[in-house]
Short mmCIF file of C-alpha atoms in Angstrom, two decimals:
data_model
loop_
_atom_site.label_atom_id
_atom_site.label_comp_id
_atom_site.label_asym_id
_atom_site.label_seq_id
_atom_site.Cartn_x
_atom_site.Cartn_y
_atom_site.Cartn_z
CA MET A 1 -136.01 -92.45 198.17
CA THR A 2 -135.58 -91.03 201.64
CA VAL A 3 -138.85 -88.93 202.35
CA GLU A 4 -138.08 -85.81 204.13
CA LEU A 5 -140.49 -82.79 204.88
CA ARG A 6 -139.76 -80.96 201.93
CA HIS A 7 -140.97 -83.63 199.95
CA LEU A 8 -144.64 -83.82 202.36
CA ARG A 9 -144.57 -80.32 201.97
CA ALA A 10 -144.30 -80.41 197.99
CA PHE A 11 -146.85 -82.59 198.01
CA LEU A 12 -149.71 -80.17 200.23
CA VAL A 13 -148.98 -77.26 197.78
CA ILE A 14 -149.46 -79.38 194.58
CA ALA A 15 -152.93 -81.08 196.22
CA GLU A 16 -153.92 -77.16 197.15
CA GLU A 17 -153.22 -75.82 194.33
CA GLY A 18 -154.44 -78.34 191.77
CA ASN A 19 -152.01 -77.39 189.10
CA ILE A 20 -147.80 -78.95 188.65
CA THR A 21 -146.99 -75.36 187.35
CA ARG A 22 -148.63 -73.05 189.89
CA ALA A 23 -146.94 -75.11 192.86
CA ALA A 24 -143.96 -75.31 191.35
CA ALA A 25 -144.25 -71.20 191.28
CA ARG A 26 -145.14 -71.14 194.75
CA LEU A 27 -142.25 -73.36 195.90
CA HIS A 28 -139.83 -71.30 193.51
CA VAL A 29 -139.01 -74.44 191.84
CA SER A 30 -138.87 -75.41 188.32
CA GLN A 31 -141.95 -77.59 187.08
CA PRO A 32 -139.74 -80.74 186.03
CA ALA A 33 -138.30 -80.89 189.66
CA LEU A 34 -141.41 -80.75 191.22
CA SER A 35 -143.09 -83.52 189.01
CA ARG A 36 -139.74 -85.60 190.04
CA THR A 37 -140.55 -85.44 193.01
CA LEU A 38 -144.02 -86.13 193.34
CA ARG A 39 -143.25 -89.40 190.93
CA ARG A 40 -140.30 -90.70 193.61
CA LEU A 41 -143.14 -89.91 196.36
CA GLU A 42 -145.97 -92.40 194.14
CA ASP A 43 -142.82 -94.95 193.52
CA HIS A 44 -141.61 -94.96 197.33
CA LEU A 45 -145.37 -95.25 198.19
CA GLY A 46 -146.16 -97.83 195.62
CA ALA A 47 -149.57 -95.92 194.65
CA ARG A 48 -150.71 -93.17 192.62
CA LEU A 49 -151.41 -90.37 194.36
CA VAL A 50 -152.91 -87.64 191.52
CA ASP A 51 -154.93 -88.37 188.47
CA ARG A 52 -153.12 -86.86 185.40
CA SER A 53 -156.01 -87.60 183.21
CA THR A 54 -157.91 -84.06 183.21
CA HIS A 55 -156.54 -80.79 182.84
CA HIS A 56 -156.89 -79.76 186.19
CA LEU A 57 -155.04 -82.19 188.08
CA GLU A 58 -157.17 -84.37 191.00
CA LEU A 59 -156.20 -86.50 194.23
CA THR A 60 -156.74 -89.93 193.74
CA THR A 61 -158.43 -91.94 196.98
CA GLU A 62 -154.63 -92.93 198.10
CA GLY A 63 -153.65 -89.20 197.26
CA ARG A 64 -156.40 -87.65 199.49
CA VAL A 65 -154.95 -90.19 202.66
CA PHE A 66 -151.85 -89.44 202.02
CA ARG A 67 -152.75 -85.48 202.11
CA ASP A 68 -154.36 -85.83 205.19
CA LYS A 69 -151.41 -88.05 206.83
CA ALA A 70 -148.72 -85.64 205.54
CA ALA A 71 -150.41 -82.56 206.96
CA ALA A 72 -150.79 -83.99 210.21
CA ALA A 73 -147.41 -85.32 210.41
CA LEU A 74 -146.10 -81.82 209.68
CA SER A 75 -148.00 -79.96 211.96
CA ALA A 76 -147.01 -82.58 214.78
CA VAL A 77 -143.54 -81.90 213.30
CA ASP A 78 -144.14 -77.94 214.03
CA THR A 79 -145.72 -78.28 217.05
CA ALA A 80 -142.57 -80.19 218.58
CA LEU A 81 -140.28 -77.31 217.16
CA ASP A 82 -142.21 -74.53 218.36
CA PRO A 83 -140.05 -72.86 221.14
CA GLY A 84 -143.16 -71.86 223.23
CA GLY A 85 -144.26 -75.50 223.45
CA LEU A 86 -141.23 -76.18 225.52
CA ARG A 87 -143.23 -74.15 228.22
CA SER A 88 -146.60 -74.93 227.75
CA TRP A 89 -148.23 -77.63 225.39
CA PRO A 90 -152.03 -76.77 224.86
CA LEU A 91 -154.80 -78.95 223.87
CA ARG A 92 -156.42 -77.74 220.92
CA LEU A 93 -160.03 -79.08 220.63
CA GLY A 94 -161.58 -78.67 217.39
CA HIS A 95 -165.15 -78.54 216.45
CA PRO A 96 -167.07 -77.52 212.91
CA TRP A 97 -170.01 -75.75 214.82
CA ALA A 98 -171.80 -75.59 218.01
CA ALA A 99 -168.69 -77.18 220.04
CA LEU A 100 -170.32 -78.68 223.22
CA GLY A 101 -173.45 -76.44 222.71
CA ASP A 102 -174.68 -75.02 226.18
CA HIS A 103 -171.88 -77.29 228.09
CA THR A 104 -168.95 -75.84 226.23
CA VAL A 105 -168.71 -72.50 228.69
CA ALA A 106 -168.71 -75.14 231.64
CA LEU A 107 -166.44 -77.35 230.18
CA LEU A 108 -163.87 -74.67 229.30
CA ARG A 109 -164.22 -73.00 233.10
CA ARG A 110 -164.00 -76.65 234.62
CA TRP A 111 -160.91 -77.34 232.66
CA ASP A 112 -159.08 -73.83 233.69
CA GLU A 113 -159.87 -74.96 237.30
CA THR A 114 -158.57 -78.50 237.18
CA HIS A 115 -155.61 -78.31 234.65
CA PRO A 116 -154.00 -74.37 235.06
CA GLY A 117 -150.83 -75.78 233.35
CA THR A 118 -152.60 -77.02 230.03
CA ARG A 119 -154.30 -74.51 228.01
CA LEU A 120 -157.42 -75.82 226.75
CA GLU A 121 -157.95 -73.84 222.99
CA LEU A 122 -161.62 -74.51 221.48
CA LEU A 123 -161.02 -73.79 217.72
CA ARG A 124 -163.72 -73.57 215.24
CA ILE A 125 -162.19 -75.20 211.94
CA ASP A 126 -164.88 -75.67 208.55
CA ASP A 127 -164.09 -78.89 208.18
CA ARG A 128 -165.44 -82.77 208.38
CA THR A 129 -163.23 -83.55 210.78
CA ALA A 130 -162.69 -79.71 212.47
CA GLY A 131 -159.03 -80.25 211.40
CA LEU A 132 -158.28 -83.31 213.04
CA THR A 133 -157.06 -85.57 210.19
CA ARG A 134 -154.80 -82.29 208.86
CA GLY A 135 -153.25 -82.20 212.53
CA LYS A 136 -154.68 -78.78 213.11
CA VAL A 137 -155.93 -79.91 216.68
CA ASP A 138 -155.55 -82.34 218.88
CA ALA A 139 -159.29 -83.68 219.51
CA ALA A 140 -162.71 -82.40 218.05
CA LEU A 141 -166.31 -82.39 219.05
CA LEU A 142 -168.05 -83.83 216.04
CA ARG A 143 -171.45 -84.81 215.30
CA GLY A 144 -172.99 -87.53 212.96
CA ALA A 145 -171.32 -90.39 211.92
CA VAL A 146 -167.35 -89.86 211.91
CA THR A 147 -165.74 -92.23 208.91
CA ALA A 148 -162.54 -90.68 208.69
CA PRO A 149 -159.88 -93.59 208.65
CA GLY A 150 -157.38 -93.44 211.53
CA LEU A 151 -159.59 -91.86 214.02
CA ARG A 152 -160.87 -93.20 217.81
CA THR A 153 -164.09 -91.99 219.05
CA GLU A 154 -165.97 -91.68 222.47
CA LEU A 155 -169.82 -91.12 222.37
CA LEU A 156 -170.77 -88.07 224.86
CA ALA A 157 -174.64 -87.98 223.86
CA TRP A 158 -177.34 -87.93 221.97
CA GLU A 159 -179.23 -84.32 220.94
CA GLU A 160 -182.40 -83.75 219.26
CA ARG A 161 -183.47 -81.91 216.01
CA VAL A 162 -184.49 -78.60 215.56
CA VAL A 163 -185.85 -76.71 212.31
CA VAL A 164 -184.28 -73.22 212.06
CA LEU A 165 -186.64 -71.06 210.33
CA PRO A 166 -186.57 -67.33 209.11
CA SER A 167 -188.91 -65.15 211.27
CA ASP A 168 -191.42 -64.44 208.85
CA SER A 169 -191.74 -68.13 207.88
CA PRO A 170 -195.54 -69.23 208.36
CA LEU A 171 -194.19 -72.11 210.06
CA THR A 172 -193.09 -70.29 212.89
CA ASP A 173 -196.94 -70.46 214.26
CA LEU A 174 -196.49 -74.51 214.76
CA PRO A 175 -195.18 -75.07 218.11
CA ARG A 176 -193.48 -78.41 216.81
CA VAL A 177 -192.68 -79.40 212.93
CA THR A 178 -192.32 -82.42 211.15
CA LEU A 179 -190.38 -83.40 208.16
CA ALA A 180 -193.37 -83.10 206.07
CA ASP A 181 -194.14 -79.72 206.86
CA LEU A 182 -190.83 -78.67 205.32
CA VAL A 183 -191.28 -80.44 202.04
CA ASP A 184 -192.25 -77.02 200.39
CA SER A 185 -189.19 -75.06 201.47
CA PRO A 186 -185.61 -75.02 199.77
CA ILE A 187 -183.32 -76.67 202.61
CA ALA A 188 -179.84 -74.80 203.63
CA VAL A 189 -177.51 -78.05 203.90
CA ASN A 190 -173.93 -77.72 205.07
CA VAL A 191 -172.13 -80.11 202.75
CA VAL A 192 -168.90 -79.68 204.89
CA ALA A 193 -169.79 -80.28 208.10
CA GLY A 194 -173.56 -80.67 208.40
CA THR A 195 -175.76 -83.73 209.32
CA THR A 196 -178.59 -82.73 207.15
CA THR A 197 -179.53 -84.86 203.96
CA MET A 198 -182.22 -85.62 202.07
CA ASP A 199 -182.23 -89.21 203.22
CA LEU A 200 -183.81 -88.03 206.27
CA TRP A 201 -187.12 -87.85 204.14
CA PRO A 202 -188.87 -90.71 202.57
CA PRO A 203 -187.46 -91.27 198.95
CA THR A 204 -191.23 -89.96 197.37
CA ALA A 205 -191.32 -87.12 199.73
CA ARG A 206 -188.04 -85.13 200.06
CA PRO A 207 -187.93 -81.32 199.24
CA SER A 208 -187.58 -80.30 195.55
CA ALA A 209 -184.68 -77.61 196.44
CA THR A 210 -181.43 -77.39 198.72
CA ILE A 211 -179.16 -74.54 199.16
CA GLU A 212 -175.50 -75.81 199.58
CA VAL A 213 -173.47 -74.03 202.01
CA THR A 214 -169.52 -74.60 203.35
CA ASN A 215 -169.91 -73.29 206.75
CA THR A 216 -172.20 -72.12 209.49
CA ASP A 217 -172.00 -68.54 208.93
CA GLU A 218 -173.33 -68.97 205.24
CA TRP A 219 -175.92 -71.36 206.25
CA LEU A 220 -177.47 -68.78 209.14
CA MET A 221 -177.31 -66.43 206.39
CA ALA A 222 -179.42 -68.16 204.10
CA ILE A 223 -182.18 -69.16 206.89
CA ALA A 224 -182.17 -65.66 208.14
CA ALA A 225 -182.49 -63.84 204.62
CA GLY A 226 -185.84 -66.18 203.92
CA ARG A 227 -183.94 -68.41 201.18
CA ALA A 228 -184.14 -71.59 203.12
CA VAL A 229 -184.86 -73.42 206.15
CA GLY A 230 -182.59 -75.63 207.92
CA ILE A 231 -182.42 -78.85 210.06
CA SER A 232 -179.97 -78.48 213.35
CA THR A 233 -179.73 -79.85 216.78
CA THR A 234 -180.66 -78.56 219.89
CA ALA A 235 -176.97 -77.37 220.42
CA THR A 236 -177.55 -74.57 217.90
CA PRO A 237 -180.17 -71.95 219.21
CA SER A 238 -178.29 -70.90 222.34
CA ASN A 239 -174.93 -70.69 220.02
CA HIS A 240 -177.01 -68.58 217.33
CA ALA A 241 -179.62 -66.65 218.43
CA HIS A 242 -180.78 -64.17 216.22
CA PRO A 243 -183.80 -61.85 215.73
CA SER A 244 -184.36 -63.27 212.24
CA LEU A 245 -183.98 -66.92 213.22
CA VAL A 246 -186.91 -68.72 215.12
CA TYR A 247 -186.51 -72.62 216.13
CA ARG A 248 -188.70 -75.40 216.67
CA PRO A 249 -188.68 -78.92 217.65
CA LEU A 250 -188.09 -81.43 214.69
CA THR A 251 -190.56 -84.49 215.88
CA ASP A 252 -189.97 -86.91 213.75
CA ALA A 253 -186.22 -87.08 212.47
CA PRO A 254 -183.59 -89.05 214.62
CA PRO A 255 -181.51 -87.66 217.57
CA VAL A 256 -177.85 -86.40 216.17
CA PRO A 257 -175.03 -88.41 218.23
CA VAL A 258 -172.31 -85.92 219.64
CA VAL A 259 -168.56 -87.43 220.29
CA LEU A 260 -165.21 -86.68 221.27
CA ALA A 261 -162.58 -87.92 218.28
CA TRP A 262 -158.63 -88.10 218.08
CA ARG A 263 -156.41 -89.52 216.42
CA GLU A 264 -154.90 -93.07 216.74
CA GLY A 265 -151.73 -93.53 218.42
CA ALA A 266 -149.59 -91.14 220.60
CA GLY A 267 -151.40 -87.99 221.39
CA HIS A 268 -151.52 -85.02 223.81
CA PRO A 269 -151.01 -86.37 227.05
CA ALA A 270 -154.30 -84.59 228.24
CA LEU A 271 -156.34 -86.36 226.07
CA PRO A 272 -157.94 -88.90 228.75
CA ASP A 273 -158.62 -85.75 230.97
CA LEU A 274 -160.58 -84.23 228.33
CA VAL A 275 -162.55 -87.36 227.75
CA THR A 276 -163.19 -87.82 231.52
CA LEU A 277 -164.40 -84.19 231.98
CA ALA A 278 -166.50 -83.83 228.90
CA HIS A 279 -168.68 -86.69 230.49
CA GLU A 280 -168.65 -84.96 233.88
CA VAL A 281 -169.79 -81.80 232.28
CA LEU A 282 -172.69 -83.40 230.52
CA ALA A 283 -173.68 -85.32 233.34
CA GLY A 284 -174.62 -82.35 234.82
CA PRO A 285 -173.56 -79.73 238.28
CA ARG A 286 -170.98 -81.18 240.41
CA PRO A 287 -172.65 -81.80 243.99
#
């Protein structure tokens, strides 16, 4: 089988819909034809991409990896064929939350000064890799462990953790907070791109309840409404100041690594400059 772009697009629609019938209707093809395309892809790759044992189609481990690779390949093709890209090639920098914290504005301003011919686009994408594995961005500012295959990372900094409290919480009376202080409160957990898990606490002294959210806005609203408390890093307070939120240092949790990540292989030619500038901005003002 010769794999064409249409085959990749068809697979991505199957992955999004989780159902062959709906995917076929969306692609305006027959269900048998789409099923044959899927089988041929699997035969070509020598791997099962979907688990057909349930009513709702589920991607296998290999299918999830291929989904990300297919999305990245199509994004690269779309970028290459964009007529506007012949005049300029923006560098897309993703982040799921907080970007570079207090240094974000400095990074953007310094980039504009030093690279006037290459626009740096800062994109918030609610995804574990901020769209990097799907080809939506060229690089990403990420926090915590980066385990997605095919990525390179550069450690930029370590950030201390803070507790995020509703303004009427009794814990706001404390100048500093410990993990033990939080065990009686529900914890808001961003399950898509957060760095907080119950593993922060000892197994015998963990909070009894969590509230799971999928993006920063939901996380902030759950805390502001008094439904939970949250744990973040020192990058969050300046980016998300709100009269209903109070931030306090968390004294006994490990710091969080901040990394710049990009895909292995050929990438945007300005990526090395971005790595260098990120380090320079974090190092402090220019002399």
